[in-house]
Amino acid sequence: MSNPINLRGAANLLLVILLALNLRPILTSIGPLLEPMRHSTGLGFQQAALLTALPVLCMGLVPLLQPWLRRWLSEHGAMLLGLLAIAVACLWRLYLDSAWALMGSALIAGLGVALVQGMMPGLVSRWFASRLAVCMGLYSAALMSGGGLAALLGPYVSALSGRWQTGLGIWALPALLAVLAWCCLRPRQAPQTLNEVGAGHWFGNRRAWLLALYFGLINGGYTSMVAWLPAFHLEQGGSAQGGGELVGMMTIFQVLGALGLPLLLRHLPDRRPGLWLALGIQLLGFVGLLLAPGQAMMAWVAMIGLGLGACFSLSLTLTLEHLRGAPEAGSLAAFVQGVGFIVTGTVPYLTGWLREATGSFQASWSLLAVTVLAMLLVTARFAPAGYASAMRRSVSSVQTATVN
């Protein structure tokens, strides 16, 4: 007879993977199809940057509004609303033909992703408390895999249909599948409200702000690469399909980084060695793009992907490990993602502005390299022995606010 606990754990893990797969196609499907989109709609580079920046800014703002949203949205309701918003935005992209409609779809999709993504670290912390680092790695790997598949398959789907819109809109299908899976497989016991998993209450804590800025800056490279790597590849004499394949290859190494490094270092209570290694690899990749892009672009992109994947997973795990209780840890993670993604969302817009102002991506890659170097230094602040003292005061304020 099957063990119901094991079946429950397997169902929870399947849910985590299906939900995560839907959190990046709205971003990564844009870059490989940017040229036909620009020719068809008249998008400029800065407008195109908004297609990445708007959803990422939504990913930041919505978690910060959860103390108000929780008054009328349950966890179940918020998850359904988020997944349906992603599906509706993708379906709209099947028929749109203007720059403003593209940005409108990006806004709707971004709001949907923000609702789902804001709750995911809390869900993983609650469902897999004893295997947090490994399961956070699986979540991160699934999230990045969804983005890579969209970048890789989008141009093929577009070519087969003869319309770039199809390469953007087909990602409504996995969103609808996730809606069905959530309705059928979600745990029915111990229902949660956003009051237990929402963000807020951390605005007065310096460590929470440091974690949020750290998360935002080390992930700014991801949004910039997704937005501009295909365009950079075209400038180097490549094709749109080749740009999508580069993003897909970067994603493969992101998945390896998100899974491999946390698994390799799972017995270490200190996340700093893994973060130093991941940031160092990422720095080498950006320096390579800056100094010798035509000689070994695939190698530089692979290094950047490996570092980005490990950084995303380890930085979220670092955040969750600052607190012992799942509700408080989920609340802190929502705040960190909220502020962090606002920071992350500004980075591709800034790198796009630098590209337009200077006529090349050299200044953009220089900015990202300097940012990674700064985060290498900041990582020293996150010693496990300082977690409790850094968070003690804010935990009591969260618990008081939750009771009230």
XYZ file of C-alpha atoms in Angstrom:
404
model
C 0.000 0.000 0.000
C 1.345 3.459 -0.914
C 2.426 5.758 1.859
C 0.003 8.745 1.856
C 2.733 11.013 3.264
C 5.015 10.165 0.344
C 2.155 10.678 -2.108
C 1.394 14.049 -0.530
C 5.036 15.059 -0.779
C 5.194 13.967 -4.429
C 2.026 15.912 -5.240
C 3.430 19.006 -3.515
C 6.689 18.703 -5.446
C 4.814 18.319 -8.746
C 2.807 21.430 -7.911
C 5.944 23.415 -7.145
C 7.452 22.417 -10.502
C 4.299 23.154 -12.550
C 3.798 26.528 -10.887
C 7.447 27.505 -11.288
C 7.488 26.625 -15.001
C 5.024 29.471 -15.640
C 6.986 32.261 -13.968
C 9.502 33.155 -16.708
C 8.112 32.497 -20.249
C 6.480 35.945 -20.292
C 9.999 37.413 -20.018
C 12.182 35.052 -22.012
C 9.874 34.630 -25.017
C 10.390 38.316 -25.894
C 14.117 38.505 -26.660
C 14.417 35.936 -29.491
C 11.427 37.484 -31.277
C 12.393 41.099 -30.642
C 13.404 41.966 -34.211
C 10.133 40.915 -35.922
C 8.230 42.532 -33.057
C 10.140 45.796 -33.537
C 9.574 45.770 -37.304
C 5.866 45.042 -36.868
C 5.080 47.417 -33.999
C 7.817 50.087 -34.138
C 9.199 49.273 -30.680
C 12.383 51.092 -29.709
C 15.054 49.612 -27.432
C 13.769 51.462 -24.369
C 10.178 50.461 -25.076
C 11.346 46.875 -25.565
C 13.098 47.080 -22.207
C 9.727 47.859 -20.637
C 8.443 44.459 -21.771
C 10.918 42.977 -19.292
C 10.958 45.790 -16.747
C 7.171 46.096 -16.269
C 6.573 42.471 -15.224
C 9.613 42.521 -12.940
C 8.431 45.744 -11.288
C 5.039 44.077 -10.751
C 6.881 41.169 -9.126
C 8.228 43.728 -6.697
C 5.204 45.898 -5.989
C 2.536 43.202 -5.557
C 4.255 41.318 -2.681
C 4.651 44.632 -0.855
C 0.881 45.189 -1.164
C -0.003 41.796 0.280
C -0.834 43.172 3.764
C -3.783 44.894 2.048
C -4.539 42.133 -0.460
C -4.803 39.531 2.310
C -7.984 41.166 3.583
C -9.929 39.754 0.661
C -7.715 37.100 -0.990
C -6.994 33.632 0.345
C -3.901 31.732 -0.737
C -6.070 29.614 -3.043
C -7.788 32.662 -4.544
C -4.531 34.533 -5.075
C -2.911 31.537 -6.757
C -5.847 31.035 -9.124
C -6.021 34.742 -9.947
C -2.295 34.847 -10.678
C -2.294 31.801 -12.961
C -5.381 32.998 -14.829
C -3.803 36.431 -15.353
C -0.743 34.764 -16.942
C -3.006 32.679 -19.212
C -5.137 35.682 -20.241
C -2.067 37.793 -21.042
C -0.590 35.027 -23.202
C -3.888 34.500 -25.025
C -4.069 38.243 -25.699
C -0.576 38.088 -27.219
C -1.914 35.725 -29.888
C -3.875 38.623 -31.423
C -2.124 41.896 -30.537
C -0.287 44.000 -33.133
C 0.782 47.227 -31.380
C 3.469 48.321 -28.929
C 0.902 49.510 -26.391
C -0.942 46.200 -26.467
C 2.360 44.384 -25.902
C 3.051 46.506 -22.845
C -0.492 45.973 -21.583
C -0.056 42.208 -21.852
C 3.292 42.485 -20.054
C 1.606 44.361 -17.204
C -1.205 41.796 -16.800
C 1.215 38.870 -16.992
C 3.535 40.572 -14.521
C 0.725 41.001 -12.008
C -0.119 37.310 -12.346
C 3.476 36.185 -11.930
C 3.846 38.485 -8.929
C 0.902 36.895 -7.118
C 2.173 33.359 -7.693
C 5.863 34.041 -7.173
C 5.353 36.001 -3.971
C 3.872 32.923 -2.306
C 6.244 30.282 -3.642
C 9.127 30.551 -1.106
C 6.613 30.369 1.744
C 4.987 27.285 0.199
C 8.355 25.562 -0.249
C 9.364 26.470 3.305
C 6.073 25.106 4.691
C 5.926 21.930 2.601
C 9.629 20.986 2.669
C 11.009 22.448 5.902
C 13.480 19.589 6.433
C 14.849 19.740 2.849
C 14.721 23.462 2.259
C 17.972 24.016 0.331
C 17.449 21.097 -2.066
C 13.762 21.849 -2.710
C 14.463 25.554 -3.167
C 17.031 24.456 -5.743
C 14.394 22.341 -7.516
C 11.971 25.277 -7.505
C 14.640 27.586 -8.918
C 15.632 25.025 -11.558
C 12.004 24.581 -12.687
C 11.514 28.348 -12.821
C 14.588 28.773 -15.014
C 13.692 25.762 -17.164
C 10.378 27.374 -18.057
C 12.213 30.487 -19.147
C 14.718 28.519 -21.200
C 12.035 26.502 -22.968
C 10.210 29.686 -23.941
C 13.375 31.252 -25.353
C 14.333 28.092 -27.223
C 10.940 27.030 -28.585
C 9.390 30.448 -29.200
C 11.189 31.088 -32.523
C 10.353 27.553 -33.755
C 6.669 28.004 -32.921
C 6.715 31.434 -34.546
C 8.348 30.065 -37.717
C 5.883 27.172 -37.965
C 2.856 29.440 -37.590
C 4.266 32.334 -39.630
C 3.374 34.780 -36.832
C 5.601 36.051 -34.026
C 2.478 36.412 -31.852
C 2.135 32.618 -31.637
C 5.622 32.320 -30.162
C 4.461 34.583 -27.321
C 0.909 33.318 -26.858
C 1.448 29.557 -26.767
C 2.568 29.817 -23.135
C -1.068 30.113 -22.097
C -1.187 26.288 -22.303
C 1.142 25.516 -19.355
C -0.588 28.253 -17.334
C -3.970 26.586 -17.844
C -2.416 23.216 -16.962
C -1.116 24.737 -13.718
C -4.618 26.050 -12.907
C -5.992 22.522 -13.255
C -3.142 21.013 -11.202
C -3.540 23.554 -8.404
C -7.291 22.923 -8.161
C -6.820 19.139 -8.101
C -3.589 18.612 -6.147
C -3.257 21.412 -3.585
C -3.312 20.300 0.066
C -6.757 20.670 1.584
C -5.667 20.515 5.215
C -4.456 23.587 7.089
C -5.720 26.230 4.658
C -3.581 29.343 4.519
C -4.496 32.975 4.083
C -2.295 35.735 2.815
C -2.211 36.955 6.427
C 0.102 34.031 7.133
C 2.248 34.171 4.014
C 2.125 37.808 2.962
C 4.801 40.442 3.017
C 5.099 43.633 4.984
C 6.191 44.512 8.529
C 9.874 44.441 7.554
C 10.327 48.052 6.487
C 12.112 48.997 9.710
C 14.637 46.150 9.655
C 18.043 46.889 8.135
C 18.877 43.229 7.484
C 15.635 42.775 5.536
C 16.550 45.757 3.346
C 20.080 44.449 2.837
C 18.757 41.034 1.811
C 16.279 42.674 -0.575
C 18.878 44.889 -2.267
C 21.277 41.958 -2.463
C 18.642 39.731 -4.071
C 17.656 42.478 -6.515
C 21.145 43.349 -7.673
C 22.492 39.824 -8.081
C 19.429 38.966 -10.181
C 19.656 42.099 -12.339
C 22.042 40.212 -14.592
C 19.323 37.660 -15.401
C 16.750 40.195 -16.586
C 19.406 42.055 -18.578
C 20.625 38.886 -20.278
C 17.077 37.790 -21.092
C 16.282 41.235 -22.517
C 19.490 41.916 -24.444
C 21.478 38.741 -25.108
C 19.579 37.928 -28.352
C 20.018 41.527 -29.556
C 23.715 41.417 -28.653
C 24.061 38.138 -30.547
C 22.477 39.740 -33.620
C 24.950 42.618 -33.398
C 27.766 40.071 -33.373
C 26.489 38.621 -36.660
C 24.214 35.897 -35.291
C 20.564 35.039 -35.995
C 17.348 35.380 -33.995
C 17.201 31.596 -33.619
C 20.813 31.586 -32.456
C 19.966 34.222 -29.855
C 17.158 32.057 -28.534
C 19.495 29.079 -28.424
C 22.014 31.120 -26.425
C 19.323 31.986 -23.868
C 18.337 28.319 -23.834
C 21.932 27.278 -23.221
C 22.262 29.876 -20.475
C 19.165 28.361 -18.898
C 20.642 24.855 -18.965
C 23.586 26.126 -16.955
C 21.251 28.095 -14.683
C 19.437 24.851 -13.901
C 22.760 23.115 -13.244
C 23.773 25.928 -10.923
C 20.421 26.065 -9.125
C 20.425 22.294 -8.551
C 24.096 21.434 -8.325
C 25.609 23.993 -5.982
C 22.907 23.818 -3.268
C 23.061 19.998 -3.450
C 26.848 19.999 -3.264
C 26.891 22.361 -0.274
C 23.697 21.155 1.420
C 25.496 20.148 4.621
C 27.084 23.589 5.074
C 25.061 25.915 7.347
C 26.874 28.902 5.804
C 25.648 29.966 2.340
C 28.501 32.431 1.769
C 31.030 30.020 0.176
C 28.466 28.992 -2.425
C 27.497 32.602 -3.103
C 31.128 33.702 -3.432
C 31.780 30.886 -5.901
C 28.621 31.626 -7.909
C 29.285 35.374 -8.038
C 32.912 34.792 -9.015
C 31.921 32.550 -11.932
C 29.318 35.109 -13.005
C 31.898 37.922 -12.852
C 34.278 36.004 -15.124
C 31.466 35.545 -17.639
C 30.611 39.251 -17.771
C 34.276 40.203 -18.079
C 34.559 37.711 -20.954
C 31.562 39.250 -22.740
C 33.136 42.643 -22.249
C 36.649 41.842 -23.444
C 36.308 38.977 -25.941
C 32.671 38.381 -26.955
C 33.460 36.984 -30.389
C 36.016 34.435 -29.242
C 34.082 32.326 -26.729
C 30.569 33.727 -26.361
C 29.052 30.345 -25.521
C 31.561 29.859 -22.703
C 30.889 33.324 -21.243
C 27.115 32.833 -21.422
C 27.416 29.392 -19.801
C 29.434 30.864 -16.916
C 26.935 33.668 -16.424
C 24.058 31.164 -16.434
C 25.778 28.874 -13.918
C 26.425 31.769 -11.561
C 22.957 33.288 -11.942
C 21.188 29.989 -11.268
C 23.151 29.272 -8.117
C 22.780 32.860 -6.887
C 18.994 32.854 -7.250
C 18.548 29.616 -5.341
C 21.129 30.337 -2.637
C 19.972 33.902 -2.015
C 16.363 32.778 -1.444
C 17.562 29.955 0.817
C 19.716 32.458 2.707
C 16.650 34.640 3.252
C 14.438 31.787 4.485
C 17.136 30.539 6.870
C 17.201 33.863 8.702
C 13.997 32.771 10.511
C 12.826 29.440 11.905
C 9.046 29.704 11.539
C 7.572 29.118 8.064
C 5.032 32.016 8.234
C 7.687 34.528 9.308
C 10.228 33.189 6.800
C 7.639 33.362 4.020
C 6.775 36.910 5.025
C 10.431 37.945 4.947
C 10.940 36.219 1.567
C 7.938 38.076 0.133
C 9.384 41.392 1.317
C 12.828 40.527 -0.072
C 11.325 39.555 -3.427
C 9.111 42.642 -3.399
C 11.877 45.182 -2.947
C 14.389 42.993 -4.783
C 12.386 42.668 -7.980
C 11.791 46.425 -8.096
C 15.572 46.771 -8.123
C 15.926 43.905 -10.620
C 13.331 45.472 -12.916
C 15.262 48.719 -13.217
C 18.490 47.001 -14.317
C 17.452 45.922 -17.880
C 15.939 49.357 -18.436
C 19.227 50.962 -17.373
C 21.327 48.588 -19.479
C 19.018 49.228 -22.445
C 19.422 52.973 -21.960
C 23.209 52.548 -21.898
C 23.022 50.541 -25.144
C 20.960 53.254 -26.818
C 23.141 56.078 -25.472
C 26.513 54.532 -26.353
C 25.629 52.485 -29.439
C 26.999 49.211 -28.020
C 26.546 46.839 -25.098
C 30.035 47.417 -23.652
C 28.783 49.893 -21.052
C 25.922 47.537 -20.155
C 28.231 44.584 -19.472
C 30.599 46.868 -17.527
C 27.766 47.948 -15.239
C 26.781 44.329 -14.568
C 30.379 43.318 -13.845
C 30.778 46.156 -11.311
C 27.489 45.168 -9.650
C 28.602 41.544 -9.251
C 31.923 42.693 -7.815
C 30.096 44.813 -5.225
C 27.874 41.876 -4.244
C 30.962 39.709 -3.710
C 31.970 42.149 -0.970
C 28.469 42.422 0.548
C 28.221 38.617 0.889
C 30.645 38.733 3.821
C 27.857 40.277 5.953
C 25.707 37.124 5.931
C 27.347 35.006 8.648
C 24.843 32.479 10.101
C 25.795 33.461 13.649
C 24.270 36.892 13.028
C 20.876 35.756 11.703
C 19.040 35.742 15.028
C 20.242 39.110 16.288
C 19.598 40.735 12.895
C 15.965 39.556 12.777
C 14.895 39.348 16.456
C 13.207 42.738 16.690
C 11.208 42.388 13.480
C 9.941 38.872 14.285
C 8.093 40.230 17.292
C 6.532 42.998 15.168
C 5.387 40.455 12.548
C 3.814 38.240 15.188
C 2.069 41.222 16.835
C 0.740 42.438 13.484
C -0.486 38.928 12.608
C -2.402 38.633 15.901
C -3.933 42.060 15.408
